[in-house]
Coordinates of C-alpha atoms and ligand atoms in Angstrom, one line a residue:
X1 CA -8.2 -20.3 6.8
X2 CA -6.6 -18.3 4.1
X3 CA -9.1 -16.3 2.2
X4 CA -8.4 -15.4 -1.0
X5 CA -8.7 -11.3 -1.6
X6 CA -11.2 -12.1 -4.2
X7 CA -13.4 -13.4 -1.5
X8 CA -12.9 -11.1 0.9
X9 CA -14.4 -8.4 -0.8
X10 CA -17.0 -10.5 -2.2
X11 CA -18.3 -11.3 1.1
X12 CA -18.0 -7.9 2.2
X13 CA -20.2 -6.5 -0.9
X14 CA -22.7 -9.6 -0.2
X15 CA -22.9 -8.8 3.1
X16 CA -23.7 -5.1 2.3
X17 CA -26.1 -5.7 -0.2
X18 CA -27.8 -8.3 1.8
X19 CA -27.9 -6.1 4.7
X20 CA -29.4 -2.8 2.6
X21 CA -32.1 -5.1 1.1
X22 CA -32.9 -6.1 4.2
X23 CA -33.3 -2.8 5.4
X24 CA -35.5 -1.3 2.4
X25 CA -37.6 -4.6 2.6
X26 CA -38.0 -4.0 6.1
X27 CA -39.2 -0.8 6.2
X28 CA -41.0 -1.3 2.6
X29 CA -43.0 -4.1 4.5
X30 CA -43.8 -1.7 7.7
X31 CA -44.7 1.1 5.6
X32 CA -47.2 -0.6 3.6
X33 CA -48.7 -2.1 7.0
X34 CA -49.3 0.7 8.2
X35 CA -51.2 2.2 5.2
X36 CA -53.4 -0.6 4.7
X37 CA -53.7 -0.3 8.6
X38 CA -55.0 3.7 8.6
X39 CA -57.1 2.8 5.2
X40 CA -59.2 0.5 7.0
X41 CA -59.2 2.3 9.7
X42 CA -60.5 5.3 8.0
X43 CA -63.2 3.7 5.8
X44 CA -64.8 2.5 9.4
X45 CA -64.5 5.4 10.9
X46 CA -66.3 7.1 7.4
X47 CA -68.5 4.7 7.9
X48 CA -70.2 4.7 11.5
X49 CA -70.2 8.2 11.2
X50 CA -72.0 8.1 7.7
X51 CA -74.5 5.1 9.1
X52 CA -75.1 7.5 12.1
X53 CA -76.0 10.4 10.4
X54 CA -78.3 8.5 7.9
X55 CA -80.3 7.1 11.2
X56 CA -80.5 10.1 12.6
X57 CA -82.6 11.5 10.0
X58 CA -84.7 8.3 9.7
X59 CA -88.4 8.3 12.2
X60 CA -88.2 5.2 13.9
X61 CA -86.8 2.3 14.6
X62 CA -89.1 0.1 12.2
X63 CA -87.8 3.2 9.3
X64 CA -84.8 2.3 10.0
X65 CA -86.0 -1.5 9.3
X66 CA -87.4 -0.7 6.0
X67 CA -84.1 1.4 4.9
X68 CA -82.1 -1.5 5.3
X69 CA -81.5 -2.0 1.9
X70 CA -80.2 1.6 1.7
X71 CA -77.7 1.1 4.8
X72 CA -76.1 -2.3 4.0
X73 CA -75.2 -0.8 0.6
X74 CA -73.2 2.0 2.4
X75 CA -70.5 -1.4 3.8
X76 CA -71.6 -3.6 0.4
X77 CA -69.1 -4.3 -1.7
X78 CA -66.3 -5.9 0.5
X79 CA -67.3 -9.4 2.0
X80 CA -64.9 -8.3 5.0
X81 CA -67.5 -5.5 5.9
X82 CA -69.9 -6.3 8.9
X83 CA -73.0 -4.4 10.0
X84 CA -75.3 -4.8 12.9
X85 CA -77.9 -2.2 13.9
X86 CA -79.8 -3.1 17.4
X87 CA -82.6 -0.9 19.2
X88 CA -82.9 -0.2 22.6
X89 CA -85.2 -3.5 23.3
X90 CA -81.9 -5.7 21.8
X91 CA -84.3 -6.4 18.8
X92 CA -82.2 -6.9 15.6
X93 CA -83.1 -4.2 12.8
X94 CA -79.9 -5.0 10.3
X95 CA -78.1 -8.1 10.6
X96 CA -75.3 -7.9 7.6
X97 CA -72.3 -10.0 8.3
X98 CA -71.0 -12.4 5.3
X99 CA -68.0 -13.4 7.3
X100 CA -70.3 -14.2 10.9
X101 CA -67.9 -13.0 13.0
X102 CA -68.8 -11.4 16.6
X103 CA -69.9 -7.8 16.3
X104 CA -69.0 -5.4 20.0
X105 CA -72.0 -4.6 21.8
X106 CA -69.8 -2.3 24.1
X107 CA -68.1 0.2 24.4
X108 CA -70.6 2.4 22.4
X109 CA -69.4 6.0 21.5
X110 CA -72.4 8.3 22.9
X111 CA -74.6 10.1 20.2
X112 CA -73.5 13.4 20.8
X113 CA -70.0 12.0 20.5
X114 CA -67.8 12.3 17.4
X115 CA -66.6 9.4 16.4
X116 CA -62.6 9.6 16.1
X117 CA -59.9 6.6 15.0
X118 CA -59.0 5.8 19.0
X119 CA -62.9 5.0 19.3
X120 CA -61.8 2.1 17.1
X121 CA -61.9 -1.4 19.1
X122 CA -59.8 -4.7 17.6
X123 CA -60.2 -8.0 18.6
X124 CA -60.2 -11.7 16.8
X125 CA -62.7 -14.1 15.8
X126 CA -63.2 -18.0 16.6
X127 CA -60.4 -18.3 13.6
X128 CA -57.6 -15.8 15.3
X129 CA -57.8 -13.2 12.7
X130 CA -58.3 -9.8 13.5
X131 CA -61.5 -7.4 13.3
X132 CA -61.5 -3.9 13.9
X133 CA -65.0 -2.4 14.5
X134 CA -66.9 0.5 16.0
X135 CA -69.9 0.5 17.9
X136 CA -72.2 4.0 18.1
X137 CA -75.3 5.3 19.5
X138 CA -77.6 7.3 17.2
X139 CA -81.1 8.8 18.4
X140 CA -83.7 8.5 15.7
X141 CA -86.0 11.1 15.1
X142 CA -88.2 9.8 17.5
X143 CA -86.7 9.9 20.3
X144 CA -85.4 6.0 19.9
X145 CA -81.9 5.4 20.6
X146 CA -80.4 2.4 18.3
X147 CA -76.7 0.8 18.6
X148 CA -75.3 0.7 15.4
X149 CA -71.6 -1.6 14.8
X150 CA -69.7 -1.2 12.1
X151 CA -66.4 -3.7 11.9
X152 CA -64.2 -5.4 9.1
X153 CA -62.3 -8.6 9.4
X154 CA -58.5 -8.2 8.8
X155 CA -58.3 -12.0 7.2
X156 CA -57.8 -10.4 3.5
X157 CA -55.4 -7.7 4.9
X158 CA -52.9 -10.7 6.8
X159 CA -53.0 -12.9 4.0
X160 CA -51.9 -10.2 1.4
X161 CA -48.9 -9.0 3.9
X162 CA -48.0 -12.3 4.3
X163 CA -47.7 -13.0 0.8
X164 CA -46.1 -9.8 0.4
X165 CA -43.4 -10.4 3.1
X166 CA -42.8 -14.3 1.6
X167 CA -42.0 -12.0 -2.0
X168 CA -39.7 -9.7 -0.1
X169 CA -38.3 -12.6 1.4
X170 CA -37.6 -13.9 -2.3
X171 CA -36.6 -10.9 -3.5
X172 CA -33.8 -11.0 -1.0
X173 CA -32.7 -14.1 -2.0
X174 CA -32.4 -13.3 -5.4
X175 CA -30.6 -10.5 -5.0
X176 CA -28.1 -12.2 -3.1
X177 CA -27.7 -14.5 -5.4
X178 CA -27.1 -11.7 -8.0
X179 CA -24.8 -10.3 -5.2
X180 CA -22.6 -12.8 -5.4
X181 CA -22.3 -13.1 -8.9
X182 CA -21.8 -9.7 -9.8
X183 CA -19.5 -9.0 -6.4
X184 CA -17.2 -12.2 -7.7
X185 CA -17.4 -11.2 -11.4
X186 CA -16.6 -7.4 -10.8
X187 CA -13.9 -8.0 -7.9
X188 CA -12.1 -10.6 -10.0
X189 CA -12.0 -8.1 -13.1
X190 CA -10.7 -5.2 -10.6
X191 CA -8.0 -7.1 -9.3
X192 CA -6.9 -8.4 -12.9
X193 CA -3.8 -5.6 -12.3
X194 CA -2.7 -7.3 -9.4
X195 CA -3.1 -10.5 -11.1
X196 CA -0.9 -9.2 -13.9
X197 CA 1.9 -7.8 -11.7
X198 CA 2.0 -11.2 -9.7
X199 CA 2.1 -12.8 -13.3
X200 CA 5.3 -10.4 -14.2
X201 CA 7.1 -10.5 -11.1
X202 CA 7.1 -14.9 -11.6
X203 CA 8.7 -14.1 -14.7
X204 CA 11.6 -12.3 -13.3
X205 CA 15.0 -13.7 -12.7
X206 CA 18.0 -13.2 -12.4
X207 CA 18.4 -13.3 -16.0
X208 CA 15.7 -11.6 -16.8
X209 CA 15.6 -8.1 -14.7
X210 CA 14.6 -6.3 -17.6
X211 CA 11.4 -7.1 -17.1
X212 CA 8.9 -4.7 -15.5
X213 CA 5.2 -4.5 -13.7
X214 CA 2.9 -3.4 -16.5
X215 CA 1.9 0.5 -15.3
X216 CA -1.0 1.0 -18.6
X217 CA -4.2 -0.6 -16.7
X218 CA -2.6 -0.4 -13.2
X219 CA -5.5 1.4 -10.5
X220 CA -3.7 4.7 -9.2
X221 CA -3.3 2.4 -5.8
X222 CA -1.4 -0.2 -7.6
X223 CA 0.5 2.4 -9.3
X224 CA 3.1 3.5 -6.4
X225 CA 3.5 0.0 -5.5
X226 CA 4.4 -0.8 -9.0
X227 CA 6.1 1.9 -9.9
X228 CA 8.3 1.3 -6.8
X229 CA 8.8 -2.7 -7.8
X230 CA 9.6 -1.2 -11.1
X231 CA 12.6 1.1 -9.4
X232 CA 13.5 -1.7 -7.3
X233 CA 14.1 -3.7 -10.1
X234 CA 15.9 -0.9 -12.2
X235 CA 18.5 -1.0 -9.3
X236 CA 18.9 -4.2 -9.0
X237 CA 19.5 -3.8 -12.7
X238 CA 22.1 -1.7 -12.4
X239 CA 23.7 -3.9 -9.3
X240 CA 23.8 -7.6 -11.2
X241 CA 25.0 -5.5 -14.2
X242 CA 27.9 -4.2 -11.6
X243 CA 28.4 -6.9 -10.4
X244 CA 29.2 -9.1 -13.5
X245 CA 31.2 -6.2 -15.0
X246 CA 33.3 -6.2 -11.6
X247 CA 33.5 -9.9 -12.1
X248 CA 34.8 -9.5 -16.0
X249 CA 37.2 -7.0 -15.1
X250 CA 38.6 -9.0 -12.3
X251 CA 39.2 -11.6 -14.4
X252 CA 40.8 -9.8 -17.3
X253 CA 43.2 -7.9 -14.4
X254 CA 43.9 -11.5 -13.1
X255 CA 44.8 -12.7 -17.0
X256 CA 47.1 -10.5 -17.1
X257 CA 49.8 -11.2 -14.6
X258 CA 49.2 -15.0 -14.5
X259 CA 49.9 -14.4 -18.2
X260 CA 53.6 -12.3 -18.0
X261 CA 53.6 -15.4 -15.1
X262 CA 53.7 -17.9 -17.7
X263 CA 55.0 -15.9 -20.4
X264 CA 58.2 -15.5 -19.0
X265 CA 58.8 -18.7 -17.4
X266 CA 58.2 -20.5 -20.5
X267 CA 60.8 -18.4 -22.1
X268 CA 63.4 -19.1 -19.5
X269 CA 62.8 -23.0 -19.9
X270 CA 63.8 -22.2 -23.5
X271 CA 67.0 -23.1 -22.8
X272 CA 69.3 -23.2 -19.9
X273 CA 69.8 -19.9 -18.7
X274 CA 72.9 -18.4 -16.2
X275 CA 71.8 -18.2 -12.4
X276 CA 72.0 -14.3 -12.6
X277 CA 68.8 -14.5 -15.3
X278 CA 67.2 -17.0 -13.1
X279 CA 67.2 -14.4 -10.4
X280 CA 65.9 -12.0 -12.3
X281 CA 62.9 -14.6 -13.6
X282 CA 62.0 -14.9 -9.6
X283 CA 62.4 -11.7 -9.0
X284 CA 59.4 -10.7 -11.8
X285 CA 57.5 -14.0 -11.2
X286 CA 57.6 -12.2 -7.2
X287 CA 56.6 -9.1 -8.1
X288 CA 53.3 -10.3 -10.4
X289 CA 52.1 -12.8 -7.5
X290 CA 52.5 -9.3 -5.5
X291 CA 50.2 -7.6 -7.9
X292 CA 48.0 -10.5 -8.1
X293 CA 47.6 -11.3 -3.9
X294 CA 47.7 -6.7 -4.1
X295 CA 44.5 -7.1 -6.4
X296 CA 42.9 -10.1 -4.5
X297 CA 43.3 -7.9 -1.1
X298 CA 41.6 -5.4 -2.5
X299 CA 38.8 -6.9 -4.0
X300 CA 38.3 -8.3 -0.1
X301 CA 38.3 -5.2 1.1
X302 CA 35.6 -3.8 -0.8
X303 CA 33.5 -7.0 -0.7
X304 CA 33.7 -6.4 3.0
X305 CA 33.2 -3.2 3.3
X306 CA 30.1 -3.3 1.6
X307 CA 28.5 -6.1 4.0
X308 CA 26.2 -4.5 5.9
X309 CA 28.5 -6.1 9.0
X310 CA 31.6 -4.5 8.5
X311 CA 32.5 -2.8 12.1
X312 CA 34.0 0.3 12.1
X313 CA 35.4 1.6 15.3
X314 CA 35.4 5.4 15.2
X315 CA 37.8 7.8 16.9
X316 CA 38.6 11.4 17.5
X317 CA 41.6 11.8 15.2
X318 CA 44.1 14.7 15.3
X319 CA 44.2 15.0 11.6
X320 CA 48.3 16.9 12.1
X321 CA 49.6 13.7 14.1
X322 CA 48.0 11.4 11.7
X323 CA 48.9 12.8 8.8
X324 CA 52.7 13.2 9.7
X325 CA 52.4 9.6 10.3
X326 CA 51.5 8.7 6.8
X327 CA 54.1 11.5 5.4
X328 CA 56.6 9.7 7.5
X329 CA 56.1 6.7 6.2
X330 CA 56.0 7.4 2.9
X331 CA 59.3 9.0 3.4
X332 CA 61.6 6.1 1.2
X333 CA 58.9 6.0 -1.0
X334 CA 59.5 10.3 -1.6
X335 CA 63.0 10.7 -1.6
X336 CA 63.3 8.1 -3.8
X337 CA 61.0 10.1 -6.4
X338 CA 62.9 13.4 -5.4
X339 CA 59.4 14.5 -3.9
X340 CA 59.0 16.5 -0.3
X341 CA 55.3 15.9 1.7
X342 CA 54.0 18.5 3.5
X343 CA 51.3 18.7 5.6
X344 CA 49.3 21.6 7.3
X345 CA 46.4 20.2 8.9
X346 CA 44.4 21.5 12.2
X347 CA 41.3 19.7 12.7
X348 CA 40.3 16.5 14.6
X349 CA 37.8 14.1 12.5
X350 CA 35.7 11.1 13.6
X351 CA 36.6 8.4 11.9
X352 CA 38.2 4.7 12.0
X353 CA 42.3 4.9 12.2
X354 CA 43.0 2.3 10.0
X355 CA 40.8 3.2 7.5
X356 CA 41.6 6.7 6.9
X357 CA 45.0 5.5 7.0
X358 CA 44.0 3.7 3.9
X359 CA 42.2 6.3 2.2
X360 CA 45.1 9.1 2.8
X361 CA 47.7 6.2 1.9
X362 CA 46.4 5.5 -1.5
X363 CA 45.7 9.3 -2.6
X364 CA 49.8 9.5 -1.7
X365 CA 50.6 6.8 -3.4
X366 CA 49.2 8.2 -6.6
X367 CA 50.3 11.5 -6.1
X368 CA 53.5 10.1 -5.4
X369 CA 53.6 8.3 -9.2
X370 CA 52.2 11.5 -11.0
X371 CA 54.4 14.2 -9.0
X372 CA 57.6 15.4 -10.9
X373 CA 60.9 15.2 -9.0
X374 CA 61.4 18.3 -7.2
X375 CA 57.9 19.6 -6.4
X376 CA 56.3 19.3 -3.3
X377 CA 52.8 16.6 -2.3
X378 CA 50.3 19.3 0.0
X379 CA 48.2 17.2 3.1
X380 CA 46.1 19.4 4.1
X381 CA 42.8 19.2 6.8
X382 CA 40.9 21.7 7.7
X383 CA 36.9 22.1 9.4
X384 CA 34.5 23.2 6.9
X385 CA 31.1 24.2 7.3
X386 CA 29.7 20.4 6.3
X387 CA 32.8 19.1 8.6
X388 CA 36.0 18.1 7.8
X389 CA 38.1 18.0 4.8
X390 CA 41.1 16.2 4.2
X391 CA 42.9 16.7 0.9
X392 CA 46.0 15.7 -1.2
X393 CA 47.6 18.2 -3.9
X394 CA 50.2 17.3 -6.3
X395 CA 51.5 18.8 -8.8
X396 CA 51.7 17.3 -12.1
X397 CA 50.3 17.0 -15.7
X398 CA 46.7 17.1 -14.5
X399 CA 43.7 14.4 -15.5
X400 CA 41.7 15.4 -18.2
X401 CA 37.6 16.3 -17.6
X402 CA 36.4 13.5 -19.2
X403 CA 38.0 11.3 -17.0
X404 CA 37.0 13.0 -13.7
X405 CA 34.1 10.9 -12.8
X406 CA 35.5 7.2 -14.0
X407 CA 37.6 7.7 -11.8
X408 CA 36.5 5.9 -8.8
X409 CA 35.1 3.2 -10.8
X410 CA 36.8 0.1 -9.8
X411 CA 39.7 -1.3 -12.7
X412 CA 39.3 2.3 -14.1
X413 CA 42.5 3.6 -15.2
X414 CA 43.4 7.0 -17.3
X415 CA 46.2 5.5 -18.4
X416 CA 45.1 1.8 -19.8
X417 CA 49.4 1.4 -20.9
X418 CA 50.3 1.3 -17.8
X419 CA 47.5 -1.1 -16.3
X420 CA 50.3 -4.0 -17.2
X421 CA 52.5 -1.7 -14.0
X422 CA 53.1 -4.2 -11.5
X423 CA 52.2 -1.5 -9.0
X424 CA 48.7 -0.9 -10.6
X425 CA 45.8 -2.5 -9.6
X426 CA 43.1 0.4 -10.6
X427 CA 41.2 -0.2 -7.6
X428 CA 42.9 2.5 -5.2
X429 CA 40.0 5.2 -5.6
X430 CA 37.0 3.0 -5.7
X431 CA 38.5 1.9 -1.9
X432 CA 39.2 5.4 -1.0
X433 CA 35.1 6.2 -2.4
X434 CA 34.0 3.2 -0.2
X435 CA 35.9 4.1 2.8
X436 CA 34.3 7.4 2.5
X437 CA 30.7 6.0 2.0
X438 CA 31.0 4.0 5.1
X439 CA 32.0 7.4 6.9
X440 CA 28.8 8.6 5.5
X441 CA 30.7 11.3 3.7
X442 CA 32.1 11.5 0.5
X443 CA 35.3 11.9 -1.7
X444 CA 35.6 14.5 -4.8
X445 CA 38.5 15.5 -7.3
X446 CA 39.4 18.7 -9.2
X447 CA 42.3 19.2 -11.4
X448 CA 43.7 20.9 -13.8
X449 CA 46.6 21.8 -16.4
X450 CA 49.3 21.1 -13.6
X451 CA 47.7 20.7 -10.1
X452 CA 45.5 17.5 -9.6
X453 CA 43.7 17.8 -5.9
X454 CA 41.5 14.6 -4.1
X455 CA 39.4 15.5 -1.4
X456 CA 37.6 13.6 1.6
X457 CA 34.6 14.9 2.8
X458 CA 34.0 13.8 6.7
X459 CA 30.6 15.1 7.6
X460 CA 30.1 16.2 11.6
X461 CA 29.8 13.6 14.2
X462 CA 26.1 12.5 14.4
X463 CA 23.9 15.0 16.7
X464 CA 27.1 17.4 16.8
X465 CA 27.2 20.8 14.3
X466 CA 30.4 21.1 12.4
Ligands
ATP501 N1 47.2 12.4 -8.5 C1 46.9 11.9 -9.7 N2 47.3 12.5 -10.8 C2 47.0 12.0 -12.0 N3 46.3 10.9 -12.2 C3 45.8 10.3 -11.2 C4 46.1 10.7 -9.8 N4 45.5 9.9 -9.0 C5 44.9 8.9 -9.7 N5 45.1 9.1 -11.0 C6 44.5 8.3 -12.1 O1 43.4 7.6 -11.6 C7 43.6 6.2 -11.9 C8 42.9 5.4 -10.9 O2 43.6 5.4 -9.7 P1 43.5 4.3 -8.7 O3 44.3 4.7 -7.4 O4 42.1 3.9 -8.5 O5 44.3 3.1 -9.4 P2 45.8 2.9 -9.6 O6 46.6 3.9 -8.9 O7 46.0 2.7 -11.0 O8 46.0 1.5 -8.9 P3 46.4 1.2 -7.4 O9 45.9 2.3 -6.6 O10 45.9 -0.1 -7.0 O11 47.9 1.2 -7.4 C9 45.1 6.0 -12.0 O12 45.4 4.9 -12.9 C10 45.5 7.3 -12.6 O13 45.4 7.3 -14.0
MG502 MG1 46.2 4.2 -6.8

């Protein structure tokens, strides 16, 4: 069964107060026993010993007779009280018991003996309740020994600690009954926070991530947890606001070629045109589905490689071979610009092949637009103390601070003009940032008035020190 939290801690404070009540009533109930229990003990102790004394003093046994009045007032007063005084012969000189219950004849504590609580005898009458009573010797002046037995009948004393224990009993179950109330009332108000929170995270959707767990009457347990949730939601915030910006700007960087697309072939079906324009018309249309199918690659690539499934298979690269590789192949791509790659590089790195292929590839490929013919492209690696770092120099007019960190946001161009460049898709860094973020390391850029450098950061293989 699912038990609501509510519940739980009501039954857990029920149970708790039910359990102290019981304790206190418990011992409450013992403790007044027992007092009643040495009172009457005491008062028939007081009294032998007072009834003894008295007798002791008296002449004989018919003195004793004619004092009666004088001893039975010493035990008047309490209908529970008994006393019997015999003399030797078993002739009956005092005969005071309202309740008729059986008085002990034996054992009989000697004359010369004091007369101490364990002298104290209990036993029941013909009903079942209990008497407590003492029997004593005392030697009148005389000579004449008489028996004298003091006792009370514990009837009263039961019936009032019954009655007490039935009021303790009720006293119990009112309290639980107040128990439960209270528990239920004062639970349900504490956890009005969590109610709250529950109530604010049903209102959120997709839609609405604005909204937040409220943190004013949250109990400092509640407030990590909410404050956390709150977080949570800030970044997923920030993610769904990515997200549909990414999807925005994909769309406007689609608009555009599938717009020169159109553009110009509504142009050409102006009128007829020769076949040499015609071949020029396929040659453009060519070029902007290559920018188009360029864009859509790259947009796979970086929905990829941020699934937490993309498999990377990491090698020991010899940064100098690799690095000739890419110069190599850009080779056409150089001359053509009247631009020489060179590369001085002398450290291995762990890292996937293809993908720091990719990364190097498009850092040349910019450098490659922004160098000016005649100057040289620097690939350099090189171990550091956080690992390695691989970077590409170019000379050139430089990137302006403010521009610095956009950079590697994806569609982000310094130059929005030449966004409509068939060979721009503004998405080059924001791979070379992921491919670095999958490496767990990291890429940075400096540049300024006419050297612009881009740097990967690969940190050490796990476990190893750089
Ligand atoms: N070496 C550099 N010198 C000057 N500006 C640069 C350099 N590298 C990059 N940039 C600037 O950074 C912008 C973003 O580069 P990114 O590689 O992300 O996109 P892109 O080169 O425009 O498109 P793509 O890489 O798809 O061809 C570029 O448009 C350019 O303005
Ligand atoms: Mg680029």
């Amino acid at each position: 069964m699912r038990l609501s939290l509510t519940a739980r801690l009501t039954i857990t404070f029920v149970v708790i107060t039910v359990a102290c009540f019981s304790v206190v009533g418990l011992l409450l109930f013992k403790v007044v026993s027992r007092r009643v229990y040495i009172h009457d003990q005491t008062n028939i102790m007081l009294d032998a010993r007072h009834l003894r004394r008295l007798a002791e003093e008296l002449q004989s046994a018919d003195d004793l007779a004619a004092h009666k009045d004088r001893l039975i007032a010493l035990v008047l007063g309490d209908n529970a009280n008994g006393l019997r005084v015999v003399d030797r012969g078993g002739r009956m000189l005092i005969d005071h018991i309202p309740l008729r219950y059986e008085l002990p004849a034996q054992p009989v504590v000697p004359e010369n003996q004091r007369i101490v609580p364990e002298s104290i005898q209990s036993w029941k009458d013909h009903d079942g309740n209990e008497i407590r009573g003492v029997a004593t010797a005392a030697t009148l002046k005389n000579g004449d020994s008489v028996t004298i037995a003091v006792a009370r009948s514990l009837a009263d004393r039961t019936a009032l600690l019954d009655k007490y224990r039935d009021d303790v009993w009720l006293s119990l179950l009112a309290g639980l009954l107040v128990a439960v109330l209270l528990s239920y009332l004062l639970v349900r108000r504490a956890l009005r926070p969590l109610r709250a929170m529950a109530e604010s995270a049903s209102a959120i959707t997709a839609q609405r991530l604005s909204t937040r767990m409220p943190l004013e009457d949250a109990p400092t347990e509640l407030l990590a947890l909410a404050a956390s949730l709150n977080d949570m939601l800030a970044r997923l915030e920030q993610g769904f606001a990515r997200v549909w910006q990414f999807t925005v700007d994909l769309a406007h960087d689609l608009r555009t070629p599938i717009g020169n697309l159109r553009g110009a072939n509504e142009v050409a079906l102006n009128r007829r045109r020769s076949l040499d324009e015609y071949e020029a018309l396929l040659g453009s249309n060519i070029e902007e589905c290559d920018r188009v199918s360029r864009t859509i690659e790259s947009v796979l690539f970086l929905a990829r490689a941020e699934s937490p499934q993309f498999a990377m298979q990491r090698l020991e690269l010899d940064t100098e071979l690799e690095l000739l590789r890419i110069a190599d192949y850009f080779e056409g791509l150089s001359a053509e610009a009247g631009v020489t790659i060179e590369v001085d590089a002398s450290a291995c790195v762990h890292a996937d092949r293809d993908l720091f292929r990719r990364a190097v590839s498009n850092l040349l490929s910019n450098a490659l637009r922004y160098t000016p013919a005649g100057d040289a492209i620097h690939l350099r690696a090189m171990h550091t103390e956080q690992g390695v770092d691989v970077s590409v120099e170019n000379p050139g007019k430089g990137i302006e601070p403010e521009h610095l960190d956009k950079l590697f946001d994806r569609f982000y161009r310094v130059d929005r003009s030449r966004s409509d460049s068939a060979t721009s898709t503004g998405l080059g860094l924001s791979i070379v940032k992921s491919i670095m973020e999958l490496h767990g390391g990291s890429v940075s850029v400096w540049s300024h008035a006419n050297v612009t450098c881009f740097t990967l950061h690969f940190p050490p293989p796990q476990g190893r020190s750089p």
